[in-house]
C-alpha atoms as a PDB file:
ATOM      1  CA  MET A   1     121.538  -5.823 117.117  1.00  0.00           C
ATOM      2  CA  ILE A   2     124.226  -8.394 117.746  1.00  0.00           C
ATOM      3  CA  PHE A   3     123.898 -10.389 114.522  1.00  0.00           C
ATOM      4  CA  ILE A   4     125.831  -8.816 111.667  1.00  0.00           C
ATOM      5  CA  GLU A   5     124.713 -10.106 108.292  1.00  0.00           C
ATOM      6  CA  ALA A   6     127.368 -10.308 105.581  1.00  0.00           C
ATOM      7  CA  ARG A   7     125.318  -7.883 103.435  1.00  0.00           C
ATOM      8  CA  MET A   8     125.163  -5.375 106.270  1.00  0.00           C
ATOM      9  CA  TRP A   9     128.857  -5.773 107.121  1.00  0.00           C
ATOM     10  CA  GLU A  10     129.900  -5.254 103.500  1.00  0.00           C
ATOM     11  CA  SER A  11     127.790  -2.110 103.417  1.00  0.00           C
ATOM     12  CA  ILE A  12     129.315  -0.860 106.670  1.00  0.00           C
ATOM     13  CA  GLN A  13     132.826  -1.575 105.478  1.00  0.00           C
ATOM     14  CA  GLY A  14     132.446  -0.550 101.844  1.00  0.00           C
ATOM     15  CA  GLY A  15     132.750   2.829 100.224  1.00  0.00           C
ATOM     16  CA  SER A  16     129.049   3.173  99.473  1.00  0.00           C
ATOM     17  CA  VAL A  17     126.742   5.791 100.918  1.00  0.00           C
ATOM     18  CA  GLU A  18     124.878   3.080 102.850  1.00  0.00           C
ATOM     19  CA  LYS A  19     127.093   2.404 105.818  1.00  0.00           C
ATOM     20  CA  ALA A  20     126.346   2.147 109.506  1.00  0.00           C
ATOM     21  CA  VAL A  21     128.472   5.136 110.417  1.00  0.00           C
ATOM     22  CA  THR A  22     129.385   7.822 107.908  1.00  0.00           C
ATOM     23  CA  ILE A  23     131.942   9.531 110.092  1.00  0.00           C
ATOM     24  CA  VAL A  24     135.471   8.969 108.855  1.00  0.00           C
ATOM     25  CA  PHE A  25     136.878   5.631 109.920  1.00  0.00           C
ATOM     26  CA  ARG A  26     139.004   3.106 108.135  1.00  0.00           C
ATOM     27  CA  ARG A  27     137.661  -0.336 107.533  1.00  0.00           C
ATOM     28  CA  TRP A  28     138.852  -3.631 108.891  1.00  0.00           C
ATOM     29  CA  ASP A  29     139.878  -5.279 105.627  1.00  0.00           C
ATOM     30  CA  ASP A  30     142.075  -8.248 106.554  1.00  0.00           C
ATOM     31  CA  ARG A  31     140.403 -11.537 105.577  1.00  0.00           C
ATOM     32  CA  THR A  32     140.782 -15.086 106.817  1.00  0.00           C
ATOM     33  CA  ALA A  33     141.269 -17.964 104.361  1.00  0.00           C
ATOM     34  CA  ASP A  34     137.512 -18.647 104.500  1.00  0.00           C
ATOM     35  CA  GLY A  35     136.590 -15.008 103.760  1.00  0.00           C
ATOM     36  CA  LEU A  36     135.718 -13.779 107.253  1.00  0.00           C
ATOM     37  CA  ILE A  37     136.847 -10.319 108.298  1.00  0.00           C
ATOM     38  CA  ARG A  38     139.831 -10.849 110.597  1.00  0.00           C
ATOM     39  CA  ILE A  39     140.106  -8.635 113.672  1.00  0.00           C
ATOM     40  CA  PRO A  40     143.481  -9.105 115.408  1.00  0.00           C
ATOM     41  CA  PHE A  41     143.613  -8.320 119.122  1.00  0.00           C
ATOM     42  CA  TYR A  42     145.850  -8.671 122.115  1.00  0.00           C
ATOM     43  CA  VAL A  43     145.281  -8.381 125.827  1.00  0.00           C
ATOM     44  CA  THR A  44     147.708  -6.471 128.043  1.00  0.00           C
ATOM     45  CA  PRO A  45     149.312  -8.354 130.956  1.00  0.00           C
ATOM     46  CA  ASP A  46     147.331  -6.457 133.617  1.00  0.00           C
ATOM     47  CA  ILE A  47     144.108  -8.084 132.366  1.00  0.00           C
ATOM     48  CA  GLU A  48     145.746 -11.432 131.671  1.00  0.00           C
ATOM     49  CA  MET A  49     146.370 -11.724 135.423  1.00  0.00           C
ATOM     50  CA  SER A  50     142.621 -11.525 136.060  1.00  0.00           C
ATOM     51  CA  GLU A  51     140.938 -14.828 135.230  1.00  0.00           C
ATOM     52  CA  LYS A  52     137.528 -13.113 135.383  1.00  0.00           C
ATOM     53  CA  HIS A  53     138.513 -10.565 132.729  1.00  0.00           C
ATOM     54  CA  MET A  54     140.135 -13.151 130.460  1.00  0.00           C
ATOM     55  CA  ASN A  55     137.094 -15.444 130.624  1.00  0.00           C
ATOM     56  CA  SER A  56     134.803 -12.513 129.762  1.00  0.00           C
ATOM     57  CA  ILE A  57     137.009 -11.458 126.839  1.00  0.00           C
ATOM     58  CA  ILE A  58     137.249 -14.970 125.410  1.00  0.00           C
ATOM     59  CA  ALA A  59     133.499 -15.563 125.801  1.00  0.00           C
ATOM     60  CA  GLY A  60     132.439 -12.145 124.452  1.00  0.00           C
ATOM     61  CA  LEU A  61     134.643 -12.273 121.368  1.00  0.00           C
ATOM     62  CA  GLY A  62     133.633 -15.913 120.898  1.00  0.00           C
ATOM     63  CA  VAL A  63     129.961 -14.920 120.696  1.00  0.00           C
ATOM     64  CA  LEU A  64     130.728 -12.357 117.985  1.00  0.00           C
ATOM     65  CA  ASN A  65     132.816 -14.919 116.094  1.00  0.00           C
ATOM     66  CA  ALA A  66     129.888 -17.359 116.228  1.00  0.00           C
ATOM     67  CA  VAL A  67     127.122 -15.012 115.039  1.00  0.00           C
ATOM     68  CA  SER A  68     128.811 -12.729 112.514  1.00  0.00           C
ATOM     69  CA  CYS A  69     131.113 -12.626 109.514  1.00  0.00           C
ATOM     70  CA  VAL A  70     134.052 -11.430 111.628  1.00  0.00           C
ATOM     71  CA  LYS A  71     136.742 -13.442 113.360  1.00  0.00           C
ATOM     72  CA  PHE A  72     138.589 -12.049 116.349  1.00  0.00           C
ATOM     73  CA  GLU A  73     142.016 -13.703 116.450  1.00  0.00           C
ATOM     74  CA  PRO A  74     145.123 -13.202 118.572  1.00  0.00           C
ATOM     75  CA  ALA A  75     147.381 -10.638 116.901  1.00  0.00           C
ATOM     76  CA  THR A  76     150.693 -11.622 115.357  1.00  0.00           C
ATOM     77  CA  PRO A  77     153.843  -9.467 115.221  1.00  0.00           C
ATOM     78  CA  TYR A  78     153.006  -8.812 111.550  1.00  0.00           C
ATOM     79  CA  ASP A  79     149.577  -7.243 112.128  1.00  0.00           C
ATOM     80  CA  ARG A  80     149.437  -3.510 111.416  1.00  0.00           C
ATOM     81  CA  ASN A  81     146.001  -2.783 112.837  1.00  0.00           C
ATOM     82  CA  VAL A  82     145.086  -4.388 116.151  1.00  0.00           C
ATOM     83  CA  ILE A  83     142.751  -3.948 119.090  1.00  0.00           C
ATOM     84  CA  LYS A  84     144.595  -3.553 122.379  1.00  0.00           C
ATOM     85  CA  ILE A  85     142.375  -4.690 125.242  1.00  0.00           C
ATOM     86  CA  PHE A  86     143.549  -3.193 128.517  1.00  0.00           C
ATOM     87  CA  LYS A  87     142.402  -2.506 132.045  1.00  0.00           C
ATOM     88  CA  GLY A  88     141.428   1.161 131.910  1.00  0.00           C
ATOM     89  CA  VAL A  89     139.273   3.522 133.941  1.00  0.00           C
ATOM     90  CA  GLY A  90     136.046   2.709 132.129  1.00  0.00           C
ATOM     91  CA  CYS A  91     134.318   0.536 129.559  1.00  0.00           C
ATOM     92  CA  LEU A  92     134.936   2.104 126.150  1.00  0.00           C
ATOM     93  CA  ALA A  93     136.222   1.686 122.619  1.00  0.00           C
ATOM     94  CA  SER A  94     136.422   3.955 119.589  1.00  0.00           C
ATOM     95  CA  VAL A  95     133.865   3.333 116.843  1.00  0.00           C
ATOM     96  CA  GLY A  96     135.313   1.704 113.719  1.00  0.00           C
ATOM     97  CA  MET A  97     138.909   0.805 112.980  1.00  0.00           C
ATOM     98  CA  GLN A  98     141.215   3.620 114.048  1.00  0.00           C
ATOM     99  CA  GLY A  99     144.434   2.335 112.488  1.00  0.00           C
ATOM    100  CA  ASP A 100     147.546   0.982 114.165  1.00  0.00           C
ATOM    101  CA  THR A 101     146.607   0.224 117.772  1.00  0.00           C
ATOM    102  CA  GLN A 102     142.973   0.719 118.713  1.00  0.00           C
ATOM    103  CA  LYS A 103     142.292   0.781 122.427  1.00  0.00           C
ATOM    104  CA  MET A 104     139.452  -1.063 124.144  1.00  0.00           C
ATOM    105  CA  SER A 105     139.243  -0.271 127.860  1.00  0.00           C
ATOM    106  CA  LEU A 106     137.698  -2.749 130.287  1.00  0.00           C
ATOM    107  CA  SER A 107     137.875  -1.655 133.928  1.00  0.00           C
ATOM    108  CA  ASP A 108     137.031  -3.745 136.980  1.00  0.00           C
ATOM    109  CA  THR A 109     133.548  -2.198 136.882  1.00  0.00           C
ATOM    110  CA  CYS A 110     132.749  -3.606 133.414  1.00  0.00           C
ATOM    111  CA  PRO A 111     130.107  -6.281 134.035  1.00  0.00           C
ATOM    112  CA  GLY A 112     131.433  -9.211 132.022  1.00  0.00           C
ATOM    113  CA  VAL A 113     130.721 -10.842 128.683  1.00  0.00           C
ATOM    114  CA  GLY A 114     128.005  -8.436 127.535  1.00  0.00           C
ATOM    115  CA  MET A 115     130.259  -5.430 128.031  1.00  0.00           C
ATOM    116  CA  VAL A 116     133.037  -7.094 126.023  1.00  0.00           C
ATOM    117  CA  GLU A 117     130.532  -7.731 123.200  1.00  0.00           C
ATOM    118  CA  HIS A 118     129.280  -4.131 123.408  1.00  0.00           C
ATOM    119  CA  GLU A 119     132.737  -2.551 123.240  1.00  0.00           C
ATOM    120  CA  ALA A 120     133.887  -4.946 120.499  1.00  0.00           C
ATOM    121  CA  MET A 121     130.816  -3.946 118.458  1.00  0.00           C
ATOM    122  CA  HIS A 122     131.934  -0.315 118.769  1.00  0.00           C
ATOM    123  CA  ALA A 123     135.368  -1.316 117.462  1.00  0.00           C
ATOM    124  CA  LEU A 124     133.602  -2.929 114.482  1.00  0.00           C
ATOM    125  CA  GLY A 125     131.823   0.352 113.682  1.00  0.00           C
ATOM    126  CA  ILE A 126     128.434  -0.072 115.385  1.00  0.00           C
ATOM    127  CA  TRP A 127     126.840   2.747 117.396  1.00  0.00           C
ATOM    128  CA  HIS A 128     124.261   2.541 120.186  1.00  0.00           C
ATOM    129  CA  GLU A 129     120.730   1.443 119.294  1.00  0.00           C
ATOM    130  CA  GLN A 130     119.278   4.516 121.047  1.00  0.00           C
ATOM    131  CA  SER A 131     121.334   6.738 118.713  1.00  0.00           C
ATOM    132  CA  ARG A 132     119.285   5.737 115.659  1.00  0.00           C
ATOM    133  CA  PRO A 133     117.522   8.543 113.762  1.00  0.00           C
ATOM    134  CA  ASP A 134     114.119   6.957 114.519  1.00  0.00           C
ATOM    135  CA  ARG A 135     114.740   6.428 118.236  1.00  0.00           C
ATOM    136  CA  ASP A 136     112.175   9.065 119.275  1.00  0.00           C
ATOM    137  CA  ASP A 137     109.483   6.783 117.838  1.00  0.00           C
ATOM    138  CA  TYR A 138     110.437   4.178 120.468  1.00  0.00           C
ATOM    139  CA  VAL A 139     112.089   5.833 123.473  1.00  0.00           C
ATOM    140  CA  LYS A 140     112.297   9.169 125.222  1.00  0.00           C
ATOM    141  CA  ILE A 141     115.668  10.385 126.506  1.00  0.00           C
ATOM    142  CA  LEU A 142     115.251  12.020 129.927  1.00  0.00           C
ATOM    143  CA  GLU A 143     118.113  14.509 129.751  1.00  0.00           C
ATOM    144  CA  GLU A 144     117.368  15.975 133.174  1.00  0.00           C
ATOM    145  CA  ASN A 145     118.466  12.672 134.768  1.00  0.00           C
ATOM    146  CA  ILE A 146     121.750  12.260 132.864  1.00  0.00           C
ATOM    147  CA  ILE A 147     125.072  12.760 134.659  1.00  0.00           C
ATOM    148  CA  PRO A 148     126.560  16.075 133.476  1.00  0.00           C
ATOM    149  CA  GLY A 149     129.165  15.408 130.805  1.00  0.00           C
ATOM    150  CA  GLN A 150     127.567  12.124 129.680  1.00  0.00           C
ATOM    151  CA  GLU A 151     124.948  13.652 127.372  1.00  0.00           C
ATOM    152  CA  THR A 152     126.934  12.770 124.250  1.00  0.00           C
ATOM    153  CA  ASN A 153     126.288   9.090 124.976  1.00  0.00           C
ATOM    154  CA  PHE A 154     122.645   9.768 124.083  1.00  0.00           C
ATOM    155  CA  TYR A 155     123.306  11.680 120.853  1.00  0.00           C
ATOM    156  CA  LYS A 156     120.770  10.976 118.103  1.00  0.00           C
ATOM    157  CA  PHE A 157     122.247  10.657 114.627  1.00  0.00           C
ATOM    158  CA  SER A 158     120.513  11.888 111.493  1.00  0.00           C
ATOM    159  CA  LYS A 159     119.606   9.619 108.575  1.00  0.00           C
ATOM    160  CA  ASP A 160     122.592  11.073 106.729  1.00  0.00           C
ATOM    161  CA  GLN A 161     124.980   9.902 109.445  1.00  0.00           C
ATOM    162  CA  VAL A 162     123.941   6.288 110.095  1.00  0.00           C
ATOM    163  CA  GLU A 163     122.102   3.454 108.401  1.00  0.00           C
ATOM    164  CA  SER A 164     119.818   1.111 110.329  1.00  0.00           C
ATOM    165  CA  PHE A 165     119.307  -1.220 107.329  1.00  0.00           C
ATOM    166  CA  SER A 166     115.518  -1.165 107.846  1.00  0.00           C
ATOM    167  CA  SER A 167     115.959  -3.365 110.909  1.00  0.00           C
ATOM    168  CA  PRO A 168     113.345  -3.023 113.638  1.00  0.00           C
ATOM    169  CA  TYR A 169     114.256  -1.065 116.755  1.00  0.00           C
ATOM    170  CA  ASP A 170     115.773  -3.571 119.183  1.00  0.00           C
ATOM    171  CA  PHE A 171     115.213  -2.857 122.884  1.00  0.00           C
ATOM    172  CA  GLY A 172     117.143  -6.035 123.732  1.00  0.00           C
ATOM    173  CA  SER A 173     120.197  -5.186 121.640  1.00  0.00           C
ATOM    174  CA  ILE A 174     123.607  -5.516 123.266  1.00  0.00           C
ATOM    175  CA  MET A 175     124.058  -1.978 121.886  1.00  0.00           C
ATOM    176  CA  HIS A 176     121.049  -0.526 123.779  1.00  0.00           C
ATOM    177  CA  TYR A 177     121.580   1.147 127.148  1.00  0.00           C
ATOM    178  CA  TYR A 178     119.659   0.086 130.240  1.00  0.00           C
ATOM    179  CA  SER A 179     116.909   2.456 131.369  1.00  0.00           C
ATOM    180  CA  THR A 180     119.105   3.994 134.104  1.00  0.00           C
ATOM    181  CA  THR A 181     122.488   4.071 132.335  1.00  0.00           C
ATOM    182  CA  PHE A 182     124.415   7.267 133.244  1.00  0.00           C
ATOM    183  CA  SER A 183     121.711   8.338 135.711  1.00  0.00           C
ATOM    184  CA  LYS A 184     122.743  11.035 138.172  1.00  0.00           C
ATOM    185  CA  ASN A 185     119.877  10.327 140.551  1.00  0.00           C
ATOM    186  CA  GLY A 186     118.840   6.687 140.077  1.00  0.00           C
ATOM    187  CA  GLU A 187     115.937   7.762 137.863  1.00  0.00           C
ATOM    188  CA  ARG A 188     115.502   6.630 134.273  1.00  0.00           C
ATOM    189  CA  THR A 189     117.538   8.188 131.491  1.00  0.00           C
ATOM    190  CA  ILE A 190     115.652   6.214 128.825  1.00  0.00           C
ATOM    191  CA  GLU A 191     111.902   5.665 128.890  1.00  0.00           C
ATOM    192  CA  ARG A 192     109.862   3.428 126.606  1.00  0.00           C
END
């Protein structure tokens, strides 16, 4: 689910039991003058040299700014907690604010705006749609087709670990894998 309602975001970020991820992570708590949650970021020079990467980053973060109660803004020298977007070996980001500098890796193989949105959602504290406790009601994970070592990307959380806020399962979510993601043989890893 790409749209983050203010009610849901407050629950994710607050100290209540109802939060999207109950593993330990610190919350993004800096606010803009109009009350949005401010997420400072900077892009390392290796990506800045790639117009393709910069356009994807600007567009992807712009989408999240437009549809949620967060505002990604260029970091200042005074920001303590920032997202560092760099050209790494894969497409990945830690889930939830990590403190100090949080890394978001975007390699040349990351396919554009959608991947930026996906990894930024992880940095906000959102897990994969197919990790929901009720996922088995909607999809089947075909473990025999998953690349060895990538099984953790298909982990199913318990109801005690995540909150889905009674939202319907969203096959079209930016946080849902494609049917062949991490396939070792071209066959499906997720089946409807």
